[in-house]
Amino acid sequence: MASNCSTFSRLIIGIQTAAEACTKRAVQQTCGRYRVCRWYSSVTHEENRLEQVGGLVVPGNHSQVLKDVLPFSAFLMDSFGRRHNYLRISLTEKCNLRCQYCMPQEGVKLTPRSQLLTAEELLMLARLFVREGVNKIRLTGGEPLIRPDVLHIIAELRKLEGLKTIAVTTNGMNLTRLLPSLKKAGIDLLNISLDTLVPAKFEFIARRKGFHKVMEGIEKAIEMGYNPVKVNCVVMRGLNEDELIDFVSLTERKPLDVRFIEYMPFDGNRWNFKMMVSYQEMLDCIKQKWPNLETVPGEETDTAKAFRVPGFRGQLGFITSMSDNFCGSCNRLRITADGNLKVCLFGNSEVSLRDFLRSGATEEELLHIIGAAVGRKKKQHAGMFNISQMKNRPMILIGSNCSWLLPNTGALKKHTALTGPVQILRWGSQPPQLHSKTFPSILFLSAPLSASKFRDSTLQFARHCHSKTPECGFDLKILHTDAQSSSLDGTSDQLTHTDAQGKASMVNVGGKAVTCRTAMACGKVILGPKAFNLVHANQLAKGDALAVAQLAGIMGAKQTSSLIPLCHLLPLDHTSVTIELLEEEHAVIIKATCQTTGCTGVEMEALTAVAVATLTLYDMCKSVSHNIVITDIKLLSKTGGQRGDFHRSPDS
């Protein structure tokens, strides 16, 4: 087998690490005056029996496969024979959207720039992977197009010999402006995320406006000749599963490949099996409209099951990670923005290539580290129910850094280096020693800290977008990050009424200080002209509505622990309910103030008083008007708690 000297200018020797990673076969070649020994992985475990054929060592009965197998590096082949020729590189942890299933509303805690891969480091790793057999690189994030040097990175990647495809996955917000430059730099494929075709629902899902920008980006991509333009849609029950037909209809006249993605569990998105719409359910729904839907043949390593409506210009597909995994043909590796190698999207083991790179590791040493990680890749992921219980990065951080997981390596205490082969290590493990160099502790994240969460329910908005009640309420709550810290506003960053498994749990307040605590809440009832005038004149048939509502509010405050399951029974020192009439708005403002001397606050008592009082007023007036609105129930202030006082601003 002839070979160019430059291709085999290095001596790659299989050591124990590579041997652990996968079964090998060796090929010896002469290149000039050098004798080169390079290791290649067997296609299956059964190919361990070797025989000598024409001076080359190959597996028995597989000499015909040799031509296809040899050019691919053993370092990128796992013990199940999967060749990893597709690398996804995150360019940034930042994003200009806050999608519900992906990212907390307030964003993620940004990593110091010094801990992220520089363009030079990223390109060095890319060159290494491409030289070993990677022929496709996808740039992700975060949102990759907000990185200032993205065009420079793409242009440099385009120069790599052997790299056939450069793709980018984007939310499309900046696509129209950047697309001409992206195409010139060398982008071959585009994936654009779009989860709804309803502008109001887009703003609800993404927590930002921008629907029309994304649609303009899709049209611009088609105009510039990208065919197909892939559109990624995460399907969630109770949110957008009613738009399947509308998305497929887009493929009738446009060269789009709409890919419906099963909702996947990651830290922070509160995954629920009932919210996942399976591939088969989606397919059945679409076939009701187009029963002649036909299958589109694909490559073995394709992630999507592809279909086409006969006569349509584009096609559709399903990414079935949960209900029908494609782990057996997986060819993908991931590098996060902070330089961690992740061999499985759903796995929780990572290795910091950045730390080895910055510690002076040679390319050979990096290859053995990569090979050890790839060699330990599992046959398949743990299944959706097990994955939902595992600790993993939130989706937004799969393509970036989870800054609370990785301490500054410069601040790490020095450890005694171990000698011997590279191993996949866990958090706090000792580093290896390669070529007498001592490396800093390797950060392998087998169990990263979970992001704690709390969210404010907004189901009415979801129902408005759907014009129907969802079968399963999408968990519309706002994510917070550090489970061990408190926010600047004094609130906890975790749900205090849930345990580690997410089950309801009553807070133990026995250790809290006994203080005088107060809380004030308010609510508004818009009665309309007829009911308001009768209340104002005290002419309702049921009697004095304001007095009854006032008494009901006080009684409600005293019964809070009976109405709200996890509230403590508190001795109230004082409760008052006041009512104000707003004649111009035909509305009533109800305010409640509660006070106690105890270990926990009385916010819930004040809010319950307002809620019961407003409901009582509604009940007193419903016989004369059905057009009554209860609105704006909120906490105005609280004092005396251990997290400090709270006073709502007048404008909020």
Tab-separated table of C-alpha atoms in Angstrom, residues 73-269:
chain	number	residue	atom	x	y	z
A	73	SER	CA	-7.581	6.699	12.595
A	74	ALA	CA	-7.996	4.345	15.533
A	75	PHE	CA	-8.186	7.309	17.851
A	76	LEU	CA	-11.584	8.238	16.432
A	77	MET	CA	-13.004	4.716	16.314
A	78	ASP	CA	-14.688	3.247	19.376
A	79	SER	CA	-14.833	-0.340	20.583
A	80	PHE	CA	-18.062	-0.928	18.618
A	81	GLY	CA	-16.502	-0.006	15.283
A	82	ARG	CA	-18.173	3.398	14.958
A	83	ARG	CA	-16.037	5.870	13.016
A	84	HIS	CA	-16.397	9.422	14.306
A	85	ASN	CA	-15.914	11.616	11.258
A	86	TYR	CA	-18.316	14.380	12.311
A	87	LEU	CA	-17.247	17.011	14.850
A	88	ARG	CA	-19.531	19.614	16.388
A	89	ILE	CA	-17.713	22.641	17.805
A	90	SER	CA	-19.382	25.209	20.030
A	91	LEU	CA	-18.138	28.719	19.331
A	92	THR	CA	-19.782	30.459	22.268
A	93	GLU	CA	-21.955	29.988	25.319
A	94	LYS	CA	-23.926	33.144	24.546
A	95	CYS	CA	-27.280	33.328	22.801
A	96	ASN	CA	-29.609	36.173	21.874
A	97	LEU	CA	-32.719	34.061	22.568
A	98	ARG	CA	-33.905	32.340	25.758
A	99	CYS	CA	-35.802	29.308	24.455
A	100	GLN	CA	-37.902	27.579	27.121
A	101	TYR	CA	-36.501	24.078	26.509
A	102	CYS	CA	-32.910	25.257	26.285
A	103	MET	CA	-31.938	28.269	28.360
A	104	PRO	CA	-32.916	30.146	31.532
A	105	GLN	CA	-34.712	33.430	30.899
A	106	GLU	CA	-31.924	35.405	32.581
A	107	GLY	CA	-29.280	33.496	30.627
A	108	VAL	CA	-26.366	31.486	31.961
A	109	LYS	CA	-23.544	32.695	34.126
A	110	LEU	CA	-20.921	33.620	31.577
A	111	THR	CA	-17.495	32.045	31.741
A	112	PRO	CA	-14.474	34.348	31.797
A	113	ARG	CA	-13.128	34.717	28.300
A	114	SER	CA	-9.762	33.340	29.423
A	115	GLN	CA	-11.378	29.958	30.101
A	116	LEU	CA	-12.936	29.658	26.635
A	117	LEU	CA	-11.112	28.300	23.614
A	118	THR	CA	-9.403	30.965	21.552
A	119	ALA	CA	-9.738	30.893	17.779
A	120	GLU	CA	-6.175	29.557	17.524
A	121	GLU	CA	-6.859	26.729	20.013
A	122	LEU	CA	-10.115	25.853	18.303
A	123	LEU	CA	-8.459	25.708	14.890
A	124	MET	CA	-5.565	23.655	16.241
A	125	LEU	CA	-7.982	21.031	17.598
A	126	ALA	CA	-9.981	21.121	14.364
A	127	ARG	CA	-6.807	20.466	12.330
A	128	LEU	CA	-5.962	17.523	14.579
A	129	PHE	CA	-9.410	15.940	14.204
A	130	VAL	CA	-9.525	16.508	10.449
A	131	ARG	CA	-6.096	14.942	10.006
A	132	GLU	CA	-7.347	11.852	11.836
A	133	GLY	CA	-10.428	11.431	9.648
A	134	VAL	CA	-13.089	14.025	10.484
A	135	ASN	CA	-14.588	15.305	7.225
A	136	LYS	CA	-17.528	17.322	8.538
A	137	ILE	CA	-17.549	20.094	11.142
A	138	ARG	CA	-20.664	21.798	12.426
A	139	LEU	CA	-20.398	25.105	14.295
A	140	THR	CA	-22.892	25.490	17.123
A	141	GLY	CA	-23.373	27.474	20.311
A	142	GLY	CA	-25.064	29.134	22.091
A	143	GLU	CA	-25.644	31.108	18.943
A	144	PRO	CA	-22.471	30.780	16.837
A	145	LEU	CA	-23.167	33.796	14.639
A	146	ILE	CA	-22.790	36.246	17.520
A	147	ARG	CA	-19.102	35.362	17.922
A	148	PRO	CA	-17.146	38.309	16.436
A	149	ASP	CA	-14.497	36.180	14.699
A	150	VAL	CA	-16.881	33.575	13.280
A	151	LEU	CA	-16.050	34.484	9.659
A	152	HIS	CA	-12.309	34.189	10.315
A	153	ILE	CA	-12.799	30.761	11.921
A	154	ILE	CA	-14.881	29.513	8.986
A	155	ALA	CA	-12.360	30.802	6.451
A	156	GLU	CA	-9.509	29.034	8.259
A	157	LEU	CA	-11.484	25.800	8.538
A	158	ARG	CA	-12.119	25.956	4.800
A	159	LYS	CA	-8.371	25.664	4.249
A	160	LEU	CA	-8.150	22.275	5.999
A	161	GLU	CA	-7.357	19.526	3.521
A	162	GLY	CA	-9.790	16.642	3.912
A	163	LEU	CA	-12.615	18.689	5.430
A	164	LYS	CA	-15.510	18.258	3.012
A	165	THR	CA	-18.367	20.004	4.807
A	166	ILE	CA	-18.701	23.026	7.101
A	167	ALA	CA	-22.176	23.488	8.556
A	168	VAL	CA	-23.686	25.897	11.033
A	169	THR	CA	-26.702	25.617	13.312
A	170	THR	CA	-28.248	29.016	14.020
A	171	ASN	CA	-31.380	30.566	15.440
A	172	GLY	CA	-31.496	32.752	12.342
A	173	MET	CA	-31.646	36.102	14.108
A	174	ASN	CA	-28.493	37.457	12.406
A	175	LEU	CA	-28.607	35.261	9.332
A	176	THR	CA	-29.941	37.723	6.741
A	177	ARG	CA	-27.153	40.189	7.470
A	178	LEU	CA	-24.314	37.665	7.663
A	179	LEU	CA	-25.288	35.082	5.056
A	180	PRO	CA	-23.427	36.589	2.055
A	181	SER	CA	-20.214	36.674	4.087
A	182	LEU	CA	-20.843	33.209	5.514
A	183	LYS	CA	-21.238	31.728	2.048
A	184	LYS	CA	-18.110	33.490	0.838
A	185	ALA	CA	-16.164	32.185	3.853
A	186	GLY	CA	-17.219	28.623	3.058
A	187	ILE	CA	-20.424	27.538	4.812
A	188	ASP	CA	-21.895	24.541	2.970
A	189	LEU	CA	-24.973	23.654	5.036
A	190	LEU	CA	-27.433	25.608	7.161
A	191	ASN	CA	-29.671	24.416	9.993
A	192	ILE	CA	-32.094	27.035	11.291
A	193	SER	CA	-34.052	26.565	14.507
A	194	LEU	CA	-37.749	27.451	14.326
A	195	ASP	CA	-40.279	25.919	16.719
A	196	THR	CA	-43.457	27.721	15.666
A	197	LEU	CA	-45.028	29.587	12.765
A	198	VAL	CA	-47.097	31.799	15.086
A	199	PRO	CA	-45.299	35.091	15.880
A	200	ALA	CA	-46.866	35.467	19.335
A	201	LYS	CA	-45.975	31.898	20.221
A	202	PHE	CA	-42.412	32.432	18.951
A	203	GLU	CA	-42.007	35.297	21.398
A	204	PHE	CA	-43.430	33.114	24.147
A	205	ILE	CA	-41.124	30.148	23.452
A	206	ALA	CA	-37.986	32.207	22.789
A	207	ARG	CA	-38.800	34.902	25.363
A	208	ARG	CA	-37.691	37.379	22.714
A	209	LYS	CA	-39.153	38.875	19.560
A	210	GLY	CA	-37.650	37.868	16.237
A	211	PHE	CA	-39.985	35.586	14.290
A	212	HIS	CA	-39.879	37.750	11.171
A	213	LYS	CA	-36.050	37.940	11.288
A	214	VAL	CA	-35.842	34.146	11.297
A	215	MET	CA	-38.276	33.842	8.387
A	216	GLU	CA	-36.283	36.444	6.447
A	217	GLY	CA	-33.150	34.408	7.105
A	218	ILE	CA	-34.774	31.260	5.728
A	219	GLU	CA	-35.906	33.088	2.595
A	220	LYS	CA	-32.434	34.615	2.155
A	221	ALA	CA	-30.820	31.173	2.392
A	222	ILE	CA	-33.146	29.821	-0.299
A	223	GLU	CA	-32.466	32.874	-2.449
A	224	MET	CA	-28.696	32.308	-2.168
A	225	GLY	CA	-28.990	28.735	-3.376
A	226	TYR	CA	-28.817	26.625	-0.229
A	227	ASN	CA	-30.705	23.440	-1.008
A	228	PRO	CA	-32.006	22.107	1.190
A	229	VAL	CA	-32.300	24.598	4.011
A	230	LYS	CA	-32.811	22.526	7.138
A	231	VAL	CA	-35.334	23.776	9.686
A	232	ASN	CA	-35.146	22.253	13.171
A	233	CYS	CA	-38.369	22.139	15.195
A	234	VAL	CA	-38.485	20.760	18.758
A	235	VAL	CA	-41.993	19.376	19.219
A	236	MET	CA	-43.592	19.677	22.674
A	237	ARG	CA	-47.066	18.595	23.638
A	238	GLY	CA	-49.278	21.433	24.700
A	239	LEU	CA	-47.112	23.965	22.907
A	240	ASN	CA	-46.580	23.358	19.200
A	241	GLU	CA	-47.655	19.812	18.276
A	242	ASP	CA	-50.696	21.341	16.581
A	243	GLU	CA	-48.428	22.940	13.934
A	244	LEU	CA	-47.033	19.762	12.351
A	245	ILE	CA	-49.232	20.074	9.260
A	246	ASP	CA	-48.345	23.748	8.842
A	247	PHE	CA	-44.621	22.966	8.928
A	248	VAL	CA	-44.951	20.154	6.393
A	249	SER	CA	-46.923	22.486	4.116
A	250	LEU	CA	-43.857	24.741	3.941
A	251	THR	CA	-42.058	22.026	1.981
A	252	GLU	CA	-44.568	22.138	-0.870
A	253	ARG	CA	-42.976	25.043	-2.733
A	254	LYS	CA	-39.719	25.620	-0.846
A	255	PRO	CA	-36.533	23.497	-0.788
A	256	LEU	CA	-36.784	22.957	2.960
A	257	ASP	CA	-35.936	19.918	5.029
A	258	VAL	CA	-38.122	20.328	8.113
A	259	ARG	CA	-36.836	18.109	10.916
A	260	PHE	CA	-39.137	17.398	13.843
A	261	ILE	CA	-37.084	16.723	16.977
A	262	GLU	CA	-38.395	14.737	19.915
A	263	TYR	CA	-38.273	16.750	23.124
A	264	MET	CA	-35.133	15.622	24.984
A	265	PRO	CA	-34.240	15.795	28.691
A	266	PHE	CA	-31.424	18.115	29.805
A	267	ASP	CA	-30.674	19.852	33.067
A	268	GLY	CA	-32.907	22.863	33.355
A	269	ASN	CA	-35.731	22.037	30.943
